[in-house]
Amino acid sequence: MSAPGATTYREALRAAHREALQRDPRVFVMGEDVGRYGGAYAVTRGLLAEFGPERIRDTPLSESVFVGAGIGAAIGGMRPIVEVMTCNFALLALDQIVNNAATLRHMSGGQLGVPLVIRMATGAGRQVAAQHSHSFEGWFAHIPGIKVLVPATLEDARGMLWTALQDPDPVLICEHATLYNASGELAPNAGAVEIDRAAIRRAGQDLSVITYGGSLAKVLAAAAELDREGISAEVLDLRTLRPLDDRTILESVRRTRRALIVDEGWRSGSISAEISARLMESGFFDLDAPVARVCSLEVPVPYPHHLEEACLPQVEGIVRAAKESLGHG
Amino acid sequence: MSAEPQTETREHALELWRQMRRIRLFEEKCAELYSAQKIRGFLHLYIGEEAVAVGTLQAITADDAIVAAYREHGHALVRGVPMPALMAELYGKAEGCSGGRGGSMHFFDAKRRFYGGYAIVAGGLPVAVGLALADKLRGLSRVTACYFGDGSIAEGEFHESMNLASLWQLPVLFICENNFYAMGTALDRHQAQLDLVLKARGYGVAAQSVDGMDVRAVERAAREAADRVRQGKAPFFLECKTYRFRAHSMYDPELYREKSEVEAWKKRDPVLTYAASLRQSGVLDADTERNLEQSLSRELDDAVRFAEQGTWEPETSLTRFVHAEKEAPQ
Ligand SMILES: Cc1ncc(C[n+]2csc(CCOP(=O)(O)OP(=O)(O)O)c2C)c(N)n1
């Protein structure tokens, strides 16, 4: 429940949907339970009553065809927003996302653009066990032809959808499932945001902590703790995993000379591995310490609370890794 | 209800022959160019199946959309994608219908609403459903014709697409080109239910089967089917029973079927049998035939010359068309 005057991440997303549906008659929403149920994460609740079943379309449990139909509808002149309940289920539509949405423009020599937005929940932290808890946004970030957005703040939850809808190419928005209840003040005039730049969420001099999405709050909490111990951490929110904003990352690391990446994905072959590699390639001589990473343990996310906690990046581990990077191990 | 009389004019009868013959010659040339290593990669020839594309596309207007698989040369030709652009695409030249980036399996012509070219078996079906959904949402009375082989029917995407198109009453004409083989796997080794029409009916989709070696029968069935899609604004499943005379692709040694089976089907060659019937009824006389053959052969030569003289796209533009371009690159 949000405090008076406050908005939740979910409400910010819903406002973004409402605005998009009002502004552009080509926009429609489709996915499992987006209508009568109101969305598995209640993002679309109320929209069916407001916009009707033509524009808020409940689909069968058929990820591949409704994502593919989103592609066809986008080619056919519409601006679909497809909600896939979670990124775990998006794997059933991987063929359509990777082989069609991401590929058609190139394969057709520039003739076919796919202005499609696919939203999905990602991430762990709610004890829903492995098949509902994985973080695949880093995988999607591997694919040329799509963009991958990871809104961590209310402003981005409110603003990224419209920006994504303006994009002539397919855009994935991965929303961390623990963020939907996050609340805070959101300016009434909040609107579209740029999606091509990472954001410095907290300035600092001693090291750069690079993160995104559901880990941002943990990183900010760790930065506050480090601050009490006299360590000044800069916190960088990637906001977009593809394309990566190398410039902001490198500029920050050039200032602080130390980098710690916090990513809820698995370490092997992850987006954090990619960022680390880029820092080696372009920022090696700016570094005073090896690039450090805090990722999820390499196990399917377990159900019991204590094991799930132990599996995921946590404030304590982030603080420890930051100190190690600074040589205060 | 169906526009039967149109098949009866002499021009139309000859046109059906011309289109089938045009595909046949084009693809025989493709095979030749493949052996000469002018065309590379996967090449799936449609030889033997021409009556399906030619017959069905008589019922599809310029406003309608077409989604095809990787055996789509014939569909693109009948659609009117210029032969030189197709040949240049096979060569991988910049003048190709997909800028040379797609090759044989990925013909696209957005202007002509020719939307593929899909090489993932059944991957085009959901896209066709979406094109039809867009038409429905936009209040446009158009049909999306979606072609796929019998192999697609084993994929989940076929079933998801049938169900959704039926549930939402979307104007898709699903055309199954049943040539009885998915690569080397015969239909009775990949399907438990061999009556494919029943599969569509199981989803509440009206369905019919037709002899895919008889262009007139295909046209008749397709007109009726397309009418039903247009009027009922609902999907239709048309199974065309056909046969490919050639291997699955140029790499296929064809170990899975007897020569005698192929020979038996070749007796029903859709181009030859139709030409014979036209000769018999006096529609196709020797002069007409010679003139048509000559003009087709000129068209083919021009296409090959065009492709030969086409340009290779410079490597500097390799990374183009991953995303939309804001301004034209130099
Ligand atoms: C999803 C997928 N699996 C496997 C293949 C390899 N493959 C290419 S064509 C083909 C057979 C398809 O047969 P069918 O759908 O009947 O079409 P036909 O080639 O007979 O026209 C297979 C298995 C593929 N392209 N896509």
Coordinates of N, CA, C and O and ligand atoms in Angstrom, one line a residue, chain B residues 44 49 70-71 119-121 148-152 155 179 181-183 244 248, ligand 1:
Chain B
H44 N 15.9 -24.4 -51.4 CA 14.8 -25.3 -51.3 C 13.9 -25.1 -52.5 O 13.3 -24.0 -52.6
E49 N 5.4 -28.4 -56.9 CA 4.4 -27.8 -56.1 C 3.8 -26.5 -56.6 O 3.0 -25.9 -56.0
Y70 N 10.5 -21.0 -46.2 CA 11.8 -20.9 -46.9 C 11.7 -21.5 -48.3 O 12.7 -21.4 -49.0
R71 N 10.6 -22.1 -48.7 CA 10.5 -22.6 -50.0 C 9.6 -21.7 -50.8 O 8.6 -22.1 -51.4
A119 N 12.5 -19.2 -42.0 CA 13.3 -20.4 -42.1 C 13.2 -21.2 -40.8 O 13.8 -22.3 -40.7
I120 N 12.5 -20.7 -39.8 CA 12.3 -21.5 -38.6 C 10.9 -22.2 -38.9 O 9.9 -21.5 -39.1
V121 N 10.9 -23.5 -38.9 CA 9.6 -24.2 -39.3 C 8.5 -23.7 -38.3 O 8.7 -23.8 -37.1
F148 N 2.8 -22.9 -45.2 CA 3.7 -23.7 -44.4 C 3.6 -25.1 -44.9 O 2.6 -25.5 -45.5
G149 N 4.6 -26.0 -44.5 CA 4.6 -27.4 -44.9 C 3.9 -28.2 -43.9 O 3.6 -27.8 -42.8
D150 N 3.8 -29.5 -44.2 CA 3.2 -30.4 -43.2 C 4.1 -30.5 -42.0 O 3.6 -30.8 -40.9
G151 N 5.4 -30.3 -42.1 CA 6.3 -30.4 -41.0 C 5.9 -29.4 -39.9 O 6.0 -29.7 -38.7
S152 N 5.3 -28.3 -40.2 CA 4.9 -27.2 -39.2 C 3.9 -27.8 -38.3 O 3.8 -27.3 -37.1
E155 N 4.8 -28.7 -34.8 CA 5.3 -27.6 -33.9 C 4.2 -27.0 -33.1 O 3.1 -26.8 -33.6
N179 N 3.4 -31.9 -48.7 CA 4.1 -32.7 -49.7 C 4.6 -34.0 -49.1 O 5.5 -34.7 -49.7
Y181 N 6.4 -34.9 -46.8 CA 7.7 -35.1 -46.2 C 8.1 -33.9 -45.5 O 8.0 -32.7 -46.0
A182 N 8.7 -34.0 -44.3 CA 9.4 -33.0 -43.6 C 10.8 -33.4 -43.6 O 11.3 -34.3 -42.9
M183 N 11.6 -32.7 -44.5 CA 12.9 -33.2 -44.9 C 12.8 -34.7 -45.3 O 12.1 -35.0 -46.3
R244 N 7.1 -32.7 -53.8 CA 8.2 -32.1 -54.4 C 9.0 -33.1 -55.2 O 9.3 -34.2 -54.6
H248 N 14.9 -32.3 -50.8 CA 14.5 -31.2 -49.8 C 15.3 -30.0 -50.0 O 14.7 -28.9 -50.1
Ligands
LIG1 C1 12.2 -25.2 -35.8 C2 13.0 -25.9 -36.9 N1 13.4 -27.1 -36.7 C3 14.1 -27.8 -37.7 C4 14.4 -27.1 -38.9 C5 15.2 -27.9 -40.0 N2 14.2 -28.1 -41.1 C6 14.2 -27.3 -42.2 S1 13.0 -27.7 -43.2 C7 12.5 -29.0 -42.3 C8 11.4 -29.8 -42.8 C9 10.1 -29.0 -42.9 O1 9.2 -29.7 -43.6 P1 7.8 -29.1 -44.1 O2 7.3 -28.2 -43.0 O3 6.9 -30.2 -44.4 O4 8.1 -28.2 -45.3 P2 8.7 -28.6 -46.7 O5 10.2 -28.5 -46.6 O6 8.3 -30.0 -47.0 O7 8.2 -27.6 -47.7 C10 13.3 -29.1 -41.2 C11 13.1 -30.1 -40.2 C12 14.0 -25.8 -39.0 N3 14.3 -25.1 -40.1 N4 13.3 -25.2 -38.0

